[in-house]
PDB file of C-alpha atoms in Angstrom:
ATOM      1  CA  ASP A   1      16.645   4.411 -11.523  1.00  0.00           C
ATOM      2  CA  ALA A   2      14.859   1.170 -10.616  1.00  0.00           C
ATOM      3  CA  ARG A   3      11.113   1.483 -10.422  1.00  0.00           C
ATOM      4  CA  VAL A   4       7.926  -0.513 -10.853  1.00  0.00           C
ATOM      5  CA  THR A   5       6.243   0.343 -14.131  1.00  0.00           C
ATOM      6  CA  GLN A   6       2.499   0.025 -14.608  1.00  0.00           C
ATOM      7  CA  THR A   7       0.399   0.409 -17.733  1.00  0.00           C
ATOM      8  CA  PRO A   8      -2.013   1.880 -18.535  1.00  0.00           C
ATOM      9  CA  ARG A   9      -1.937   4.835 -16.155  1.00  0.00           C
ATOM     10  CA  HIS A  10      -5.564   5.612 -16.890  1.00  0.00           C
ATOM     11  CA  LYS A  11      -8.320   3.500 -18.392  1.00  0.00           C
ATOM     12  CA  VAL A  12     -11.952   4.359 -19.014  1.00  0.00           C
ATOM     13  CA  THR A  13     -14.120   1.531 -20.262  1.00  0.00           C
ATOM     14  CA  GLU A  14     -17.706   0.425 -20.413  1.00  0.00           C
ATOM     15  CA  MET A  15     -19.283  -2.198 -18.237  1.00  0.00           C
ATOM     16  CA  GLY A  16     -18.777  -5.684 -19.626  1.00  0.00           C
ATOM     17  CA  GLN A  17     -15.478  -4.936 -21.349  1.00  0.00           C
ATOM     18  CA  GLU A  18     -12.248  -6.776 -20.608  1.00  0.00           C
ATOM     19  CA  VAL A  19      -9.519  -4.813 -18.880  1.00  0.00           C
ATOM     20  CA  THR A  20      -5.882  -5.873 -18.674  1.00  0.00           C
ATOM     21  CA  MET A  21      -3.364  -4.080 -16.472  1.00  0.00           C
ATOM     22  CA  ARG A  22       0.347  -4.771 -16.733  1.00  0.00           C
ATOM     23  CA  CYS A  23       3.222  -4.411 -14.326  1.00  0.00           C
ATOM     24  CA  GLN A  24       6.977  -4.637 -14.736  1.00  0.00           C
ATOM     25  CA  PRO A  25       8.504  -5.278 -11.304  1.00  0.00           C
ATOM     26  CA  ILE A  26      11.957  -4.101 -10.311  1.00  0.00           C
ATOM     27  CA  LEU A  27      14.615  -6.381 -11.766  1.00  0.00           C
ATOM     28  CA  GLY A  28      15.695  -8.952  -9.191  1.00  0.00           C
ATOM     29  CA  HIS A  29      12.611  -8.646  -6.998  1.00  0.00           C
ATOM     30  CA  ASN A  30      10.942 -12.012  -6.445  1.00  0.00           C
ATOM     31  CA  THR A  31       7.675 -10.931  -4.824  1.00  0.00           C
ATOM     32  CA  VAL A  32       4.911  -9.117  -6.666  1.00  0.00           C
ATOM     33  CA  PHE A  33       1.659  -7.820  -5.231  1.00  0.00           C
ATOM     34  CA  TRP A  34      -1.516  -6.402  -6.728  1.00  0.00           C
ATOM     35  CA  TYR A  35      -3.442  -3.958  -4.538  1.00  0.00           C
ATOM     36  CA  ARG A  36      -6.660  -2.048  -5.161  1.00  0.00           C
ATOM     37  CA  GLN A  37      -7.262   1.336  -3.551  1.00  0.00           C
ATOM     38  CA  THR A  38     -10.624   3.036  -3.118  1.00  0.00           C
ATOM     39  CA  MET A  39     -11.826   5.778  -0.830  1.00  0.00           C
ATOM     40  CA  MET A  40     -14.264   3.413   0.858  1.00  0.00           C
ATOM     41  CA  GLN A  41     -12.038   0.347   1.334  1.00  0.00           C
ATOM     42  CA  GLY A  42      -8.541   1.776   1.387  1.00  0.00           C
ATOM     43  CA  LEU A  43      -5.705  -0.442   0.131  1.00  0.00           C
ATOM     44  CA  GLU A  44      -6.793  -4.053  -0.377  1.00  0.00           C
ATOM     45  CA  LEU A  45      -4.507  -6.932  -1.318  1.00  0.00           C
ATOM     46  CA  LEU A  46      -5.790  -8.779  -4.377  1.00  0.00           C
ATOM     47  CA  ALA A  47      -2.975 -11.208  -5.232  1.00  0.00           C
ATOM     48  CA  TYR A  48       0.570 -12.103  -4.210  1.00  0.00           C
ATOM     49  CA  PHE A  49       3.286 -13.911  -6.176  1.00  0.00           C
ATOM     50  CA  ARG A  50       6.630 -15.242  -5.044  1.00  0.00           C
ATOM     51  CA  ASN A  51       9.070 -16.430  -7.702  1.00  0.00           C
ATOM     52  CA  ARG A  52       6.194 -16.107 -10.202  1.00  0.00           C
ATOM     53  CA  ALA A  53       4.047 -18.629  -8.306  1.00  0.00           C
ATOM     54  CA  PRO A  54       0.718 -17.375  -6.960  1.00  0.00           C
ATOM     55  CA  LEU A  55       0.709 -17.668  -3.175  1.00  0.00           C
ATOM     56  CA  ASP A  56      -2.426 -15.859  -2.197  1.00  0.00           C
ATOM     57  CA  ASP A  57      -5.288 -14.529  -4.275  1.00  0.00           C
ATOM     58  CA  SER A  58      -7.946 -14.760  -1.586  1.00  0.00           C
ATOM     59  CA  GLY A  59      -8.684 -11.052  -1.873  1.00  0.00           C
ATOM     60  CA  MET A  60      -9.587 -11.297  -5.520  1.00  0.00           C
ATOM     61  CA  PRO A  61     -13.104 -11.894  -6.879  1.00  0.00           C
ATOM     62  CA  LYS A  62     -12.449 -15.198  -8.615  1.00  0.00           C
ATOM     63  CA  ASP A  63     -15.308 -15.074 -11.055  1.00  0.00           C
ATOM     64  CA  ARG A  64     -14.052 -12.028 -12.914  1.00  0.00           C
ATOM     65  CA  PHE A  65     -10.472 -11.315 -11.868  1.00  0.00           C
ATOM     66  CA  SER A  66      -7.345 -13.217 -12.797  1.00  0.00           C
ATOM     67  CA  ALA A  67      -3.685 -12.530 -12.100  1.00  0.00           C
ATOM     68  CA  GLU A  68      -0.664 -14.103 -13.756  1.00  0.00           C
ATOM     69  CA  MET A  69       3.090 -13.762 -14.094  1.00  0.00           C
ATOM     70  CA  PRO A  70       4.008 -15.146 -17.500  1.00  0.00           C
ATOM     71  CA  ASP A  71       7.645 -14.279 -16.832  1.00  0.00           C
ATOM     72  CA  ALA A  72       9.772 -12.539 -14.204  1.00  0.00           C
ATOM     73  CA  THR A  73       9.461  -9.162 -15.924  1.00  0.00           C
ATOM     74  CA  LEU A  74       5.689  -9.092 -16.372  1.00  0.00           C
ATOM     75  CA  ALA A  75       2.680  -9.410 -14.091  1.00  0.00           C
ATOM     76  CA  THR A  76      -0.865  -9.010 -15.384  1.00  0.00           C
ATOM     77  CA  LEU A  77      -4.216  -8.385 -13.748  1.00  0.00           C
ATOM     78  CA  LYS A  78      -7.251  -9.026 -15.888  1.00  0.00           C
ATOM     79  CA  ILE A  79     -10.896  -8.177 -15.247  1.00  0.00           C
ATOM     80  CA  GLN A  80     -13.520  -9.820 -17.441  1.00  0.00           C
ATOM     81  CA  PRO A  81     -16.261  -8.677 -17.516  1.00  0.00           C
ATOM     82  CA  SER A  82     -15.655  -5.340 -15.826  1.00  0.00           C
ATOM     83  CA  GLU A  83     -18.294  -3.722 -13.600  1.00  0.00           C
ATOM     84  CA  PRO A  84     -18.698  -0.136 -12.294  1.00  0.00           C
ATOM     85  CA  ARG A  85     -17.770  -1.312  -8.777  1.00  0.00           C
ATOM     86  CA  ASP A  86     -14.320  -2.244 -10.139  1.00  0.00           C
ATOM     87  CA  SER A  87     -13.528   1.460 -10.550  1.00  0.00           C
ATOM     88  CA  ALA A  88     -10.447   2.071  -8.415  1.00  0.00           C
ATOM     89  CA  VAL A  89      -6.715   2.629  -8.568  1.00  0.00           C
ATOM     90  CA  TYR A  90      -4.843  -0.630  -8.994  1.00  0.00           C
ATOM     91  CA  PHE A  91      -1.287  -0.737  -7.679  1.00  0.00           C
ATOM     92  CA  CYS A  92       1.416  -3.226  -8.412  1.00  0.00           C
ATOM     93  CA  ALA A  93       4.253  -3.517  -5.915  1.00  0.00           C
ATOM     94  CA  SER A  94       7.404  -5.599  -5.844  1.00  0.00           C
ATOM     95  CA  GLY A  95       9.839  -6.544  -3.113  1.00  0.00           C
ATOM     96  CA  SER A  96      12.942  -8.597  -2.480  1.00  0.00           C
ATOM     97  CA  GLY A  97      10.967 -10.954  -0.267  1.00  0.00           C
ATOM     98  CA  PHE A  98      13.240 -10.688   2.758  1.00  0.00           C
ATOM     99  CA  GLY A  99      14.980  -8.148   4.975  1.00  0.00           C
ATOM    100  CA  THR A 100      12.791  -5.158   5.782  1.00  0.00           C
ATOM    101  CA  GLY A 101      10.114  -6.439   3.450  1.00  0.00           C
ATOM    102  CA  GLU A 102       9.872  -2.997   1.918  1.00  0.00           C
ATOM    103  CA  LEU A 103       7.461  -2.784  -0.952  1.00  0.00           C
ATOM    104  CA  PHE A 104       8.114  -0.605  -3.986  1.00  0.00           C
ATOM    105  CA  PHE A 105       4.878   0.572  -5.540  1.00  0.00           C
ATOM    106  CA  GLY A 106       4.185   1.619  -9.095  1.00  0.00           C
ATOM    107  CA  GLU A 107       2.240   4.780  -9.813  1.00  0.00           C
ATOM    108  CA  GLY A 108      -0.987   2.864 -10.265  1.00  0.00           C
ATOM    109  CA  SER A 109      -3.553   2.256 -12.974  1.00  0.00           C
ATOM    110  CA  ARG A 110      -6.672   4.380 -12.505  1.00  0.00           C
ATOM    111  CA  LEU A 111      -9.652   2.425 -13.821  1.00  0.00           C
ATOM    112  CA  THR A 112     -13.085   3.889 -14.450  1.00  0.00           C
ATOM    113  CA  VAL A 113     -15.853   1.526 -15.530  1.00  0.00           C
ATOM    114  CA  LEU A 114     -18.942   3.319 -16.831  1.00  0.00           C
TER     115      LEU A 114
ATOM    116  CA  GLN B   1     -14.138  -4.572  12.504  1.00  0.00           C
ATOM    117  CA  LYS B   2     -10.922  -4.151  10.511  1.00  0.00           C
ATOM    118  CA  GLU B   3      -7.651  -5.648  11.726  1.00  0.00           C
ATOM    119  CA  VAL B   4      -5.989  -2.239  11.456  1.00  0.00           C
ATOM    120  CA  GLU B   5      -7.784   0.984  12.321  1.00  0.00           C
ATOM    121  CA  GLN B   6      -6.235   4.328  11.486  1.00  0.00           C
ATOM    122  CA  ASP B   7      -7.311   7.777  12.661  1.00  0.00           C
ATOM    123  CA  PRO B   8      -9.210   8.939   9.578  1.00  0.00           C
ATOM    124  CA  GLY B   9      -8.368  12.627   9.514  1.00  0.00           C
ATOM    125  CA  PRO B  10      -8.078  14.688   7.466  1.00  0.00           C
ATOM    126  CA  LEU B  11      -5.548  16.636   9.457  1.00  0.00           C
ATOM    127  CA  SER B  12      -4.580  20.252   8.747  1.00  0.00           C
ATOM    128  CA  VAL B  13      -1.751  21.921  10.670  1.00  0.00           C
ATOM    129  CA  PRO B  14       0.378  25.060  10.324  1.00  0.00           C
ATOM    130  CA  GLU B  15       3.983  24.770   9.206  1.00  0.00           C
ATOM    131  CA  GLY B  16       6.278  23.928  12.095  1.00  0.00           C
ATOM    132  CA  ALA B  17       3.656  22.028  14.096  1.00  0.00           C
ATOM    133  CA  ILE B  18       4.197  18.599  15.614  1.00  0.00           C
ATOM    134  CA  VAL B  19       1.979  15.999  13.982  1.00  0.00           C
ATOM    135  CA  SER B  20       0.836  12.731  15.530  1.00  0.00           C
ATOM    136  CA  LEU B  21      -0.579   9.963  13.351  1.00  0.00           C
ATOM    137  CA  ASN B  22      -1.967   6.832  14.981  1.00  0.00           C
ATOM    138  CA  CYS B  23      -3.107   3.288  14.286  1.00  0.00           C
ATOM    139  CA  THR B  24      -4.526   0.529  16.440  1.00  0.00           C
ATOM    140  CA  TYR B  25      -4.644  -3.139  15.566  1.00  0.00           C
ATOM    141  CA  SER B  26      -6.199  -6.336  16.815  1.00  0.00           C
ATOM    142  CA  ASN B  27      -3.871  -9.093  15.531  1.00  0.00           C
ATOM    143  CA  SER B  28      -1.284  -9.812  18.229  1.00  0.00           C
ATOM    144  CA  ALA B  29       0.804 -11.744  15.667  1.00  0.00           C
ATOM    145  CA  PHE B  30       1.902  -8.514  13.962  1.00  0.00           C
ATOM    146  CA  GLN B  31       5.643  -8.030  14.462  1.00  0.00           C
ATOM    147  CA  TYR B  32       6.657  -5.597  11.720  1.00  0.00           C
ATOM    148  CA  PHE B  33       5.219  -2.106  11.620  1.00  0.00           C
ATOM    149  CA  MET B  34       5.608   0.301   8.741  1.00  0.00           C
ATOM    150  CA  TRP B  35       4.555   3.755   7.715  1.00  0.00           C
ATOM    151  CA  TYR B  36       4.123   4.585   4.056  1.00  0.00           C
ATOM    152  CA  ARG B  37       3.701   8.061   2.610  1.00  0.00           C
ATOM    153  CA  GLN B  38       1.543   8.552  -0.468  1.00  0.00           C
ATOM    154  CA  TYR B  39       1.542  11.784  -2.431  1.00  0.00           C
ATOM    155  CA  SER B  40      -1.484  12.626  -4.534  1.00  0.00           C
ATOM    156  CA  ARG B  41      -1.781  10.400  -7.630  1.00  0.00           C
ATOM    157  CA  LYS B  42       1.353   8.461  -6.701  1.00  0.00           C
ATOM    158  CA  GLY B  43       2.035   5.058  -5.211  1.00  0.00           C
ATOM    159  CA  PRO B  44       2.870   4.658  -1.506  1.00  0.00           C
ATOM    160  CA  GLU B  45       6.555   4.749  -0.526  1.00  0.00           C
ATOM    161  CA  LEU B  46       8.073   3.359   2.652  1.00  0.00           C
ATOM    162  CA  LEU B  47       8.860   6.048   5.212  1.00  0.00           C
ATOM    163  CA  MET B  48       9.643   4.202   8.440  1.00  0.00           C
ATOM    164  CA  TYR B  49       9.999   0.598   9.557  1.00  0.00           C
ATOM    165  CA  THR B  50      10.113  -0.851  13.074  1.00  0.00           C
ATOM    166  CA  TYR B  51      10.252  -4.314  14.511  1.00  0.00           C
ATOM    167  CA  SER B  52       8.348  -5.192  17.696  1.00  0.00           C
ATOM    168  CA  SER B  53       7.983  -2.543  20.403  1.00  0.00           C
ATOM    169  CA  GLY B  54      10.016   0.598  20.822  1.00  0.00           C
ATOM    170  CA  ASN B  55      10.904   3.843  19.137  1.00  0.00           C
ATOM    171  CA  LYS B  56      12.771   4.615  15.949  1.00  0.00           C
ATOM    172  CA  GLU B  57      13.892   8.052  14.867  1.00  0.00           C
ATOM    173  CA  ASP B  58      14.856   9.271  11.407  1.00  0.00           C
ATOM    174  CA  GLY B  59      15.376  12.978  11.084  1.00  0.00           C
ATOM    175  CA  ARG B  60      12.100  14.748  11.836  1.00  0.00           C
ATOM    176  CA  PHE B  61      10.179  11.464  11.950  1.00  0.00           C
ATOM    177  CA  THR B  62       9.724   9.171  14.977  1.00  0.00           C
ATOM    178  CA  ALA B  63       7.858   5.888  14.903  1.00  0.00           C
ATOM    179  CA  GLN B  64       6.583   4.366  18.146  1.00  0.00           C
ATOM    180  CA  VAL B  65       5.189   0.902  18.714  1.00  0.00           C
ATOM    181  CA  ASP B  66       3.406  -0.202  21.885  1.00  0.00           C
ATOM    182  CA  LYS B  67       2.563  -3.856  21.410  1.00  0.00           C
ATOM    183  CA  SER B  68       0.967  -4.152  24.862  1.00  0.00           C
ATOM    184  CA  SER B  69      -1.634  -1.594  23.800  1.00  0.00           C
ATOM    185  CA  LYS B  70      -1.622  -2.643  20.124  1.00  0.00           C
ATOM    186  CA  TYR B  71      -0.984   0.973  19.198  1.00  0.00           C
ATOM    187  CA  ILE B  72       1.493   2.603  16.845  1.00  0.00           C
ATOM    188  CA  SER B  73       2.246   6.242  16.168  1.00  0.00           C
ATOM    189  CA  LEU B  74       4.206   8.365  13.747  1.00  0.00           C
ATOM    190  CA  PHE B  75       5.363  11.776  14.931  1.00  0.00           C
ATOM    191  CA  ILE B  76       6.514  14.487  12.566  1.00  0.00           C
ATOM    192  CA  ARG B  77       8.435  17.379  14.107  1.00  0.00           C
ATOM    193  CA  ASP B  78       8.741  20.802  12.490  1.00  0.00           C
ATOM    194  CA  SER B  79       6.234  19.810   9.822  1.00  0.00           C
ATOM    195  CA  GLN B  80       6.770  21.227   6.345  1.00  0.00           C
ATOM    196  CA  PRO B  81       4.384  21.822   3.429  1.00  0.00           C
ATOM    197  CA  SER B  82       6.266  19.041   1.619  1.00  0.00           C
ATOM    198  CA  ASP B  83       4.981  16.633   4.295  1.00  0.00           C
ATOM    199  CA  SER B  84       1.449  17.111   2.932  1.00  0.00           C
ATOM    200  CA  ALA B  85       0.421  13.613   1.857  1.00  0.00           C
ATOM    201  CA  THR B  86      -1.589  10.586   2.940  1.00  0.00           C
ATOM    202  CA  TYR B  87       0.150   8.442   5.547  1.00  0.00           C
ATOM    203  CA  LEU B  88      -0.641   4.739   5.679  1.00  0.00           C
ATOM    204  CA  CYS B  89       0.298   2.422   8.503  1.00  0.00           C
ATOM    205  CA  ALA B  90       0.993  -1.196   7.579  1.00  0.00           C
ATOM    206  CA  MET B  91       1.683  -4.308   9.620  1.00  0.00           C
ATOM    207  CA  SER B  92       2.727  -7.887   8.997  1.00  0.00           C
ATOM    208  CA  PRO B  93       3.372 -10.958  11.133  1.00  0.00           C
ATOM    209  CA  THR B  94       6.718 -12.069   9.648  1.00  0.00           C
ATOM    210  CA  ASN B  95       9.346 -10.480   7.481  1.00  0.00           C
ATOM    211  CA  THR B  96       9.433 -13.401   5.078  1.00  0.00           C
ATOM    212  CA  ASN B  97       5.992 -12.289   4.017  1.00  0.00           C
ATOM    213  CA  ALA B  98       6.436  -8.696   5.110  1.00  0.00           C
ATOM    214  CA  GLY B  99       5.102  -7.446   1.818  1.00  0.00           C
ATOM    215  CA  LYS B 100       1.840  -9.206   2.569  1.00  0.00           C
ATOM    216  CA  SER B 101       0.955  -6.426   4.930  1.00  0.00           C
ATOM    217  CA  THR B 102      -2.352  -5.224   6.245  1.00  0.00           C
ATOM    218  CA  PHE B 103      -2.776  -1.522   5.632  1.00  0.00           C
ATOM    219  CA  GLY B 104      -4.732   1.138   7.479  1.00  0.00           C
ATOM    220  CA  ASP B 105      -7.033   3.340   5.408  1.00  0.00           C
ATOM    221  CA  GLY B 106      -4.684   6.314   5.623  1.00  0.00           C
ATOM    222  CA  THR B 107      -4.693   9.771   7.182  1.00  0.00           C
ATOM    223  CA  THR B 108      -4.444  12.761   4.855  1.00  0.00           C
ATOM    224  CA  LEU B 109      -2.215  15.512   6.235  1.00  0.00           C
ATOM    225  CA  THR B 110      -2.063  19.080   4.961  1.00  0.00           C
ATOM    226  CA  VAL B 111       0.669  21.373   6.271  1.00  0.00           C
ATOM    227  CA  LYS B 112      -0.136  25.009   5.566  1.00  0.00           C
ATOM    228  CA  PRO B 113       2.697  27.514   5.062  1.00  0.00           C
TER     229      PRO B 113
END
């Protein structure tokens, strides 16, 4: 059963701490996306990778957020230092990059920054 | 103003009702139109997909796109309690970057037995 796996599912941390979220995309998918979902802003695109290369991270606050794909089976989103306004659910999604363009989402990482 | 505006809801209907969910958009370059369903504390999953204008039917679900009005709709016939979820519309200009979609904020639907 192919699925996108995200860890951690839940994270509570204090302001100023570093947070790292990890994503294992579906094997064979060459596009990976990081989205952030909040009640106020809905689903926002943070970063987009194709074949592990970053194509678009314009939605990401550059001073504190960073996204990488060290290999085809791992994508990371790091926040340093974290702030209360970063509290949200962070979704990773992967896709084949062509055809219907369907995205397969993970179950999300729920982050609370106190 | 956002590129994609979605009727905010929430929407509560009795079982068996016909449900209409709607989005408007401003970017005329959008060619691919999608509806995702998101259950509570889960990630969104693709429900329907249409290209350009027209209708597409899949079981109890019908997606409509009117590009001249920049308006899309999702209809659910004979709604069931299992349809209770948040529905997100999404749009993109090309399918090569179809995953780089712009999402609406979602409409939360509750179907009461």
